[in-house]
Amino acid sequence: MRLPPAGTIEIAPSILSADFGKLAGEIAEVAAAGARIVHLDVMDGHFVPNLTIGPPVIASLRRHSDLVFDSHLMISEPGRYVEAFAKAGVDNITFHIEVVDDPAGMVSRIRDLGCTAGVTLNPETPVKTVEKVAPLCDMVLVMTVHPGFGGQKFMPDAARKIAEVRKIVGPGIRIEVDGGIDPETTPIVVSYGADTLVAGNAIFGRPDRQAAIDAIRKACQ
Ligand code: DX5
Ligand code: ZN
């Protein structure tokens, strides 16, 4: 599966708040509820103070799901691991601008591996840092919490950067937003120009995933 081209609003449930003991089943549930993308949060305990999953778990999940695998690499040395993630079957690879010296080179490497490429910036990172690379990407991810944990409070000042990014990239590139997205914050980020909404706690933290996804979708209108 490929990242859908820009022009539609997509909800990307983040597995961080799912039951890791039955991840394949959790992903199947959000697929049945209409999600086309699943957001896979990869953490190395170094770039962020938390650890999650890596290529072996993703390769296993790949055998159980045909959703778009959107990997968010919260790791200090993404360049060391992009091949492994591509081989594991991810479709999109998003790296953090804060830890990459040659972002344009990283985008080409990711594309050469057959994946789409995303660049992301932390809440305190200025938009200027992605100005050059953003137009080369398939997606720009604007963090609206400090990465590392699910269920944190949405940062409105960070969300305003979405509008700045939209000015730079125009309508043809996806802008994803990640952190504290729920039916209350969705209208704000959509009005700034976000079209790919990551939600962890607001979907996997609720027993009825269909209702949770429907509520976010309704809040987009
Ligand atoms: C945070 C992760 C997010 C996280 C979002 O470091 O990148 O994807 O799962 O969780 P919520 O939606 O609960 O803020
Ligand atoms: Zn994420």
PDB file of C-alpha atoms and ligand atoms in Angstrom:
ATOM      1  CA  MET A   1       0.000   0.000   0.000  1.00  0.00           C
ATOM      2  CA  ARG A   2       1.120   3.548  -0.664  1.00  0.00           C
ATOM      3  CA  LEU A   3       0.448   6.724   1.241  1.00  0.00           C
ATOM      4  CA  PRO A   4      -2.725   8.124  -0.381  1.00  0.00           C
ATOM      5  CA  PRO A   5      -1.897  11.221  -2.446  1.00  0.00           C
ATOM      6  CA  ALA A   6      -2.679  14.554  -0.773  1.00  0.00           C
ATOM      7  CA  GLY A   7      -6.249  15.748  -1.133  1.00  0.00           C
ATOM      8  CA  THR A   8      -8.091  13.552   1.369  1.00  0.00           C
ATOM      9  CA  ILE A   9      -8.188  13.710   5.126  1.00  0.00           C
ATOM     10  CA  GLU A  10      -6.833  10.516   6.623  1.00  0.00           C
ATOM     11  CA  ILE A  11      -6.932   9.332  10.213  1.00  0.00           C
ATOM     12  CA  ALA A  12      -3.826   7.403  11.263  1.00  0.00           C
ATOM     13  CA  PRO A  13      -4.352   5.546  14.555  1.00  0.00           C
ATOM     14  CA  SER A  14      -1.126   5.382  16.591  1.00  0.00           C
ATOM     15  CA  ILE A  15      -0.379   1.979  18.074  1.00  0.00           C
ATOM     16  CA  LEU A  16       1.271   3.566  21.098  1.00  0.00           C
ATOM     17  CA  SER A  17      -1.989   3.386  23.049  1.00  0.00           C
ATOM     18  CA  ALA A  18      -2.951  -0.051  21.711  1.00  0.00           C
ATOM     19  CA  ASP A  19      -2.626  -3.373  23.533  1.00  0.00           C
ATOM     20  CA  PHE A  20       0.859  -4.503  22.465  1.00  0.00           C
ATOM     21  CA  GLY A  21      -0.070  -8.065  23.397  1.00  0.00           C
ATOM     22  CA  LYS A  22      -2.502  -8.205  20.485  1.00  0.00           C
ATOM     23  CA  LEU A  23      -1.241  -5.604  18.065  1.00  0.00           C
ATOM     24  CA  ALA A  24      -2.294  -7.361  14.866  1.00  0.00           C
ATOM     25  CA  GLY A  25      -5.863  -7.599  16.172  1.00  0.00           C
ATOM     26  CA  GLU A  26      -5.830  -3.959  17.246  1.00  0.00           C
ATOM     27  CA  ILE A  27      -4.702  -2.896  13.769  1.00  0.00           C
ATOM     28  CA  ALA A  28      -7.392  -5.088  12.164  1.00  0.00           C
ATOM     29  CA  GLU A  29      -9.995  -3.325  14.301  1.00  0.00           C
ATOM     30  CA  VAL A  30      -9.063   0.165  13.119  1.00  0.00           C
ATOM     31  CA  ALA A  31      -8.867  -1.122   9.524  1.00  0.00           C
ATOM     32  CA  ALA A  32     -12.417  -2.429   9.883  1.00  0.00           C
ATOM     33  CA  ALA A  33     -13.393   0.998  11.231  1.00  0.00           C
ATOM     34  CA  GLY A  34     -12.162   2.614   8.004  1.00  0.00           C
ATOM     35  CA  ALA A  35      -8.591   3.698   8.774  1.00  0.00           C
ATOM     36  CA  ARG A  36      -6.301   3.359   5.756  1.00  0.00           C
ATOM     37  CA  ILE A  37      -3.070   4.234   7.580  1.00  0.00           C
ATOM     38  CA  VAL A  38      -1.620   2.955  10.840  1.00  0.00           C
ATOM     39  CA  HIS A  39       1.016   5.074  12.595  1.00  0.00           C
ATOM     40  CA  LEU A  40       3.891   3.043  14.038  1.00  0.00           C
ATOM     41  CA  ASP A  41       5.842   4.863  16.746  1.00  0.00           C
ATOM     42  CA  VAL A  42       9.453   3.720  16.913  1.00  0.00           C
ATOM     43  CA  MET A  43      11.460   4.917  19.942  1.00  0.00           C
ATOM     44  CA  ASP A  44      15.054   4.215  20.878  1.00  0.00           C
ATOM     45  CA  GLY A  45      15.293   5.339  24.509  1.00  0.00           C
ATOM     46  CA  HIS A  46      17.835   7.944  23.379  1.00  0.00           C
ATOM     47  CA  PHE A  47      16.173  10.482  21.098  1.00  0.00           C
ATOM     48  CA  VAL A  48      13.144  10.107  23.374  1.00  0.00           C
ATOM     49  CA  PRO A  49      13.013   8.700  26.898  1.00  0.00           C
ATOM     50  CA  ASN A  50      11.003   5.631  25.945  1.00  0.00           C
ATOM     51  CA  LEU A  51      11.329   2.373  24.012  1.00  0.00           C
ATOM     52  CA  THR A  52       8.842   0.721  21.689  1.00  0.00           C
ATOM     53  CA  ILE A  53       9.202  -1.580  18.712  1.00  0.00           C
ATOM     54  CA  GLY A  54      11.607  -2.127  15.820  1.00  0.00           C
ATOM     55  CA  PRO A  55      11.809  -3.921  12.480  1.00  0.00           C
ATOM     56  CA  PRO A  56      11.145  -7.511  13.714  1.00  0.00           C
ATOM     57  CA  VAL A  57       7.780  -6.603  15.233  1.00  0.00           C
ATOM     58  CA  ILE A  58       6.852  -4.536  12.182  1.00  0.00           C
ATOM     59  CA  ALA A  59       7.795  -7.390   9.830  1.00  0.00           C
ATOM     60  CA  SER A  60       5.472  -9.672  11.815  1.00  0.00           C
ATOM     61  CA  LEU A  61       2.641  -7.134  11.702  1.00  0.00           C
ATOM     62  CA  ARG A  62       3.131  -6.756   7.947  1.00  0.00           C
ATOM     63  CA  ARG A  63       2.012 -10.360   7.516  1.00  0.00           C
ATOM     64  CA  HIS A  64      -1.314  -9.539   9.162  1.00  0.00           C
ATOM     65  CA  SER A  65      -2.251  -6.176   7.660  1.00  0.00           C
ATOM     66  CA  ASP A  66      -2.354  -4.390   4.334  1.00  0.00           C
ATOM     67  CA  LEU A  67      -2.851  -0.919   5.798  1.00  0.00           C
ATOM     68  CA  VAL A  68      -0.339   1.784   4.962  1.00  0.00           C
ATOM     69  CA  PHE A  69       2.429   1.449   7.547  1.00  0.00           C
ATOM     70  CA  ASP A  70       3.477   4.960   8.515  1.00  0.00           C
ATOM     71  CA  SER A  71       6.642   4.679  10.599  1.00  0.00           C
ATOM     72  CA  HIS A  72       7.593   7.598  12.826  1.00  0.00           C
ATOM     73  CA  LEU A  73      11.247   7.123  13.722  1.00  0.00           C
ATOM     74  CA  MET A  74      11.916   8.812  17.049  1.00  0.00           C
ATOM     75  CA  ILE A  75      15.497   7.587  16.999  1.00  0.00           C
ATOM     76  CA  SER A  76      18.857   9.365  17.111  1.00  0.00           C
ATOM     77  CA  GLU A  77      20.385   7.600  14.094  1.00  0.00           C
ATOM     78  CA  PRO A  78      17.632   6.977  11.532  1.00  0.00           C
ATOM     79  CA  GLY A  79      20.265   6.604   8.789  1.00  0.00           C
ATOM     80  CA  ARG A  80      21.495   3.389  10.408  1.00  0.00           C
ATOM     81  CA  TYR A  81      18.096   1.747  10.291  1.00  0.00           C
ATOM     82  CA  VAL A  82      16.103   2.944   7.266  1.00  0.00           C
ATOM     83  CA  GLU A  83      16.998  -0.159   5.208  1.00  0.00           C
ATOM     84  CA  ALA A  84      15.838  -2.425   8.020  1.00  0.00           C
ATOM     85  CA  PHE A  85      12.510  -0.617   8.305  1.00  0.00           C
ATOM     86  CA  ALA A  86      11.968  -0.675   4.538  1.00  0.00           C
ATOM     87  CA  LYS A  87      12.756  -4.390   4.510  1.00  0.00           C
ATOM     88  CA  ALA A  88      10.317  -4.947   7.371  1.00  0.00           C
ATOM     89  CA  GLY A  89       7.590  -3.584   5.112  1.00  0.00           C
ATOM     90  CA  VAL A  90       6.882  -0.010   6.144  1.00  0.00           C
ATOM     91  CA  ASP A  91       5.433   2.217   3.414  1.00  0.00           C
ATOM     92  CA  ASN A  92       6.336   5.645   4.754  1.00  0.00           C
ATOM     93  CA  ILE A  93       9.396   6.577   6.794  1.00  0.00           C
ATOM     94  CA  THR A  94       9.397   9.804   8.776  1.00  0.00           C
ATOM     95  CA  PHE A  95      12.640  11.009  10.339  1.00  0.00           C
ATOM     96  CA  HIS A  96      13.290  13.854  12.769  1.00  0.00           C
ATOM     97  CA  ILE A  97      15.020  16.920  11.324  1.00  0.00           C
ATOM     98  CA  GLU A  98      16.814  17.489  14.667  1.00  0.00           C
ATOM     99  CA  VAL A  99      19.111  14.478  14.149  1.00  0.00           C
ATOM    100  CA  VAL A 100      19.792  14.440  10.402  1.00  0.00           C
ATOM    101  CA  ASP A 101      22.647  16.427   8.827  1.00  0.00           C
ATOM    102  CA  ASP A 102      21.707  15.833   5.187  1.00  0.00           C
ATOM    103  CA  PRO A 103      17.896  15.731   5.083  1.00  0.00           C
ATOM    104  CA  ALA A 104      17.674  15.850   1.271  1.00  0.00           C
ATOM    105  CA  GLY A 105      20.070  12.877   1.099  1.00  0.00           C
ATOM    106  CA  MET A 106      17.930  11.007   3.606  1.00  0.00           C
ATOM    107  CA  VAL A 107      14.801  11.611   1.514  1.00  0.00           C
ATOM    108  CA  SER A 108      16.506  10.167  -1.576  1.00  0.00           C
ATOM    109  CA  ARG A 109      17.736   7.147   0.363  1.00  0.00           C
ATOM    110  CA  ILE A 110      14.220   6.465   1.638  1.00  0.00           C
ATOM    111  CA  ARG A 111      12.770   6.828  -1.890  1.00  0.00           C
ATOM    112  CA  ASP A 112      15.446   4.519  -3.305  1.00  0.00           C
ATOM    113  CA  LEU A 113      14.262   1.912  -0.826  1.00  0.00           C
ATOM    114  CA  GLY A 114      10.784   2.131  -2.374  1.00  0.00           C
ATOM    115  CA  CYS A 115       9.167   4.082   0.462  1.00  0.00           C
ATOM    116  CA  THR A 116       7.651   7.523   0.717  1.00  0.00           C
ATOM    117  CA  ALA A 117       9.463  10.006   2.931  1.00  0.00           C
ATOM    118  CA  GLY A 118       8.398  12.303   5.727  1.00  0.00           C
ATOM    119  CA  VAL A 119      10.261  14.845   7.790  1.00  0.00           C
ATOM    120  CA  THR A 120       9.152  15.863  11.259  1.00  0.00           C
ATOM    121  CA  LEU A 121       9.873  18.606  13.708  1.00  0.00           C
ATOM    122  CA  ASN A 122       9.509  18.797  17.455  1.00  0.00           C
ATOM    123  CA  PRO A 123       7.295  21.462  19.066  1.00  0.00           C
ATOM    124  CA  GLU A 124      10.260  23.748  19.804  1.00  0.00           C
ATOM    125  CA  THR A 125      11.934  23.264  16.382  1.00  0.00           C
ATOM    126  CA  PRO A 126      11.400  26.215  14.019  1.00  0.00           C
ATOM    127  CA  VAL A 127       9.713  25.640  10.651  1.00  0.00           C
ATOM    128  CA  LYS A 128      12.734  27.250   9.020  1.00  0.00           C
ATOM    129  CA  THR A 129      14.747  24.057   9.682  1.00  0.00           C
ATOM    130  CA  VAL A 130      12.538  22.075   7.251  1.00  0.00           C
ATOM    131  CA  GLU A 131      12.016  24.859   4.722  1.00  0.00           C
ATOM    132  CA  LYS A 132      14.370  23.346   2.120  1.00  0.00           C
ATOM    133  CA  VAL A 133      13.607  19.664   2.568  1.00  0.00           C
ATOM    134  CA  ALA A 134       9.817  19.900   3.049  1.00  0.00           C
ATOM    135  CA  PRO A 135       9.029  20.392  -0.674  1.00  0.00           C
ATOM    136  CA  LEU A 136      11.068  17.258  -1.462  1.00  0.00           C
ATOM    137  CA  CYS A 137       9.037  15.083   0.913  1.00  0.00           C
ATOM    138  CA  ASP A 138       5.729  13.247   0.605  1.00  0.00           C
ATOM    139  CA  MET A 139       4.740  14.339   4.078  1.00  0.00           C
ATOM    140  CA  VAL A 140       5.703  16.806   6.802  1.00  0.00           C
ATOM    141  CA  LEU A 141       4.806  15.795  10.349  1.00  0.00           C
ATOM    142  CA  VAL A 142       4.208  18.577  12.855  1.00  0.00           C
ATOM    143  CA  MET A 143       4.514  17.365  16.453  1.00  0.00           C
ATOM    144  CA  THR A 144       1.994  18.911  18.833  1.00  0.00           C
ATOM    145  CA  VAL A 145       3.452  17.227  21.935  1.00  0.00           C
ATOM    146  CA  HIS A 146       7.016  16.444  22.974  1.00  0.00           C
ATOM    147  CA  PRO A 147       7.540  13.003  21.447  1.00  0.00           C
ATOM    148  CA  GLY A 148       7.904   9.986  23.678  1.00  0.00           C
ATOM    149  CA  PHE A 149       4.539   9.269  25.229  1.00  0.00           C
ATOM    150  CA  GLY A 150       0.890   8.947  24.293  1.00  0.00           C
ATOM    151  CA  GLY A 151      -1.949  10.759  25.992  1.00  0.00           C
ATOM    152  CA  GLN A 152      -0.234  14.127  26.415  1.00  0.00           C
ATOM    153  CA  LYS A 153      -1.860  17.535  26.184  1.00  0.00           C
ATOM    154  CA  PHE A 154      -2.101  19.196  22.758  1.00  0.00           C
ATOM    155  CA  MET A 155       0.216  22.223  22.344  1.00  0.00           C
ATOM    156  CA  PRO A 156      -1.697  24.979  20.473  1.00  0.00           C
ATOM    157  CA  ASP A 157       1.436  27.043  19.719  1.00  0.00           C
ATOM    158  CA  ALA A 158       3.105  24.093  18.003  1.00  0.00           C
ATOM    159  CA  ALA A 159      -0.052  23.494  15.952  1.00  0.00           C
ATOM    160  CA  ARG A 160       0.162  26.987  14.471  1.00  0.00           C
ATOM    161  CA  LYS A 161       3.266  25.839  12.615  1.00  0.00           C
ATOM    162  CA  ILE A 162       1.006  23.703  10.406  1.00  0.00           C
ATOM    163  CA  ALA A 163      -0.191  26.864   8.621  1.00  0.00           C
ATOM    164  CA  GLU A 164       3.434  27.958   8.071  1.00  0.00           C
ATOM    165  CA  VAL A 165       4.342  24.557   6.640  1.00  0.00           C
ATOM    166  CA  ARG A 166       1.274  24.593   4.379  1.00  0.00           C
ATOM    167  CA  LYS A 167       2.453  27.916   2.916  1.00  0.00           C
ATOM    168  CA  ILE A 168       5.810  26.356   2.070  1.00  0.00           C
ATOM    169  CA  VAL A 169       4.605  23.056   0.587  1.00  0.00           C
ATOM    170  CA  GLY A 170       1.326  24.036  -1.103  1.00  0.00           C
ATOM    171  CA  PRO A 171      -1.549  21.567  -1.496  1.00  0.00           C
ATOM    172  CA  GLY A 172       0.365  18.593  -2.954  1.00  0.00           C
ATOM    173  CA  ILE A 173       2.173  17.328   0.146  1.00  0.00           C
ATOM    174  CA  ARG A 174       0.576  15.743   3.178  1.00  0.00           C
ATOM    175  CA  ILE A 175       0.833  17.499   6.517  1.00  0.00           C
ATOM    176  CA  GLU A 176       0.490  15.096   9.404  1.00  0.00           C
ATOM    177  CA  VAL A 177      -0.094  16.187  12.959  1.00  0.00           C
ATOM    178  CA  ASP A 178       0.742  14.072  15.986  1.00  0.00           C
ATOM    179  CA  GLY A 179       0.017  14.603  19.664  1.00  0.00           C
ATOM    180  CA  GLY A 180      -3.188  15.252  21.552  1.00  0.00           C
ATOM    181  CA  ILE A 181      -5.459  14.879  18.511  1.00  0.00           C
ATOM    182  CA  ASP A 182      -9.087  14.209  19.461  1.00  0.00           C
ATOM    183  CA  PRO A 183     -12.522  15.489  18.372  1.00  0.00           C
ATOM    184  CA  GLU A 184     -11.883  18.822  20.159  1.00  0.00           C
ATOM    185  CA  THR A 185      -8.453  19.571  18.655  1.00  0.00           C
ATOM    186  CA  THR A 186      -9.203  18.156  15.178  1.00  0.00           C
ATOM    187  CA  PRO A 187     -11.066  21.246  13.848  1.00  0.00           C
ATOM    188  CA  ILE A 188      -8.126  23.452  14.896  1.00  0.00           C
ATOM    189  CA  VAL A 189      -5.464  21.450  13.054  1.00  0.00           C
ATOM    190  CA  VAL A 190      -7.650  20.901   9.980  1.00  0.00           C
ATOM    191  CA  SER A 191      -8.262  24.654   9.770  1.00  0.00           C
ATOM    192  CA  TYR A 192      -4.472  25.176   9.714  1.00  0.00           C
ATOM    193  CA  GLY A 193      -4.156  22.741   6.813  1.00  0.00           C
ATOM    194  CA  ALA A 194      -3.361  19.349   8.358  1.00  0.00           C
ATOM    195  CA  ASP A 195      -4.752  16.399   6.357  1.00  0.00           C
ATOM    196  CA  THR A 196      -3.254  13.381   8.159  1.00  0.00           C
ATOM    197  CA  LEU A 197      -4.356  13.075  11.752  1.00  0.00           C
ATOM    198  CA  VAL A 198      -2.486  10.775  14.113  1.00  0.00           C
ATOM    199  CA  ALA A 199      -4.476   9.766  17.156  1.00  0.00           C
ATOM    200  CA  GLY A 200      -3.385   7.283  19.790  1.00  0.00           C
ATOM    201  CA  ASN A 201      -5.203   7.752  23.037  1.00  0.00           C
ATOM    202  CA  ALA A 202      -8.353   9.120  21.355  1.00  0.00           C
ATOM    203  CA  ILE A 203      -8.733   5.854  19.390  1.00  0.00           C
ATOM    204  CA  PHE A 204      -6.959   2.963  21.137  1.00  0.00           C
ATOM    205  CA  GLY A 205      -7.713   4.430  24.543  1.00  0.00           C
ATOM    206  CA  ARG A 206     -11.416   3.910  23.869  1.00  0.00           C
ATOM    207  CA  PRO A 207     -13.266   0.618  23.808  1.00  0.00           C
ATOM    208  CA  ASP A 208     -15.278   1.421  20.656  1.00  0.00           C
ATOM    209  CA  ARG A 209     -12.721   2.189  17.929  1.00  0.00           C
ATOM    210  CA  GLN A 210     -15.373   2.691  15.262  1.00  0.00           C
ATOM    211  CA  ALA A 211     -17.089   5.352  17.368  1.00  0.00           C
ATOM    212  CA  ALA A 212     -13.736   6.954  18.174  1.00  0.00           C
ATOM    213  CA  ILE A 213     -12.721   7.191  14.499  1.00  0.00           C
ATOM    214  CA  ASP A 214     -16.192   8.389  13.476  1.00  0.00           C
ATOM    215  CA  ALA A 215     -16.035  11.154  16.095  1.00  0.00           C
ATOM    216  CA  ILE A 216     -12.716  12.446  14.716  1.00  0.00           C
ATOM    217  CA  ARG A 217     -13.966  12.182  11.138  1.00  0.00           C
ATOM    218  CA  LYS A 218     -17.104  14.138  12.046  1.00  0.00           C
ATOM    219  CA  ALA A 219     -14.961  16.818  13.721  1.00  0.00           C
ATOM    220  CA  CYS A 220     -13.112  17.357  10.415  1.00  0.00           C
ATOM    221  CA  GLN A 221     -16.229  18.777   8.774  1.00  0.00           C
TER     222      GLN A 221
HETATM  223  C1  DX5 B   1       4.196  10.593  20.650  1.00  0.00           C
HETATM  224  C2  DX5 B   1       3.890   9.757  19.450  1.00  0.00           C
HETATM  225  C3  DX5 B   1       2.478   9.802  19.057  1.00  0.00           C
HETATM  226  C4  DX5 B   1       1.538   9.331  20.125  1.00  0.00           C
HETATM  227  C5  DX5 B   1       0.345  10.200  20.044  1.00  0.00           C
HETATM  228  O1  DX5 B   1       5.535  10.551  20.910  1.00  0.00           O
HETATM  229  O2  DX5 B   1       4.671  10.184  18.343  1.00  0.00           O
HETATM  230  O3  DX5 B   1       2.225   9.182  17.812  1.00  0.00           O
HETATM  231  O4  DX5 B   1       1.149   8.002  20.013  1.00  0.00           O
HETATM  232  O5  DX5 B   1      -0.474   9.871  21.082  1.00  0.00           O
HETATM  233  P1  DX5 B   1      -1.768  10.700  21.487  1.00  0.00           P
HETATM  234  O6  DX5 B   1      -2.667  10.734  20.279  1.00  0.00           O
HETATM  235  O7  DX5 B   1      -2.318   9.906  22.593  1.00  0.00           O
HETATM  236  O8  DX5 B   1      -1.312  12.084  21.883  1.00  0.00           O
HETATM  237 ZN    ZN B   2       4.052   9.460  16.334  1.00  0.00          ZN
END
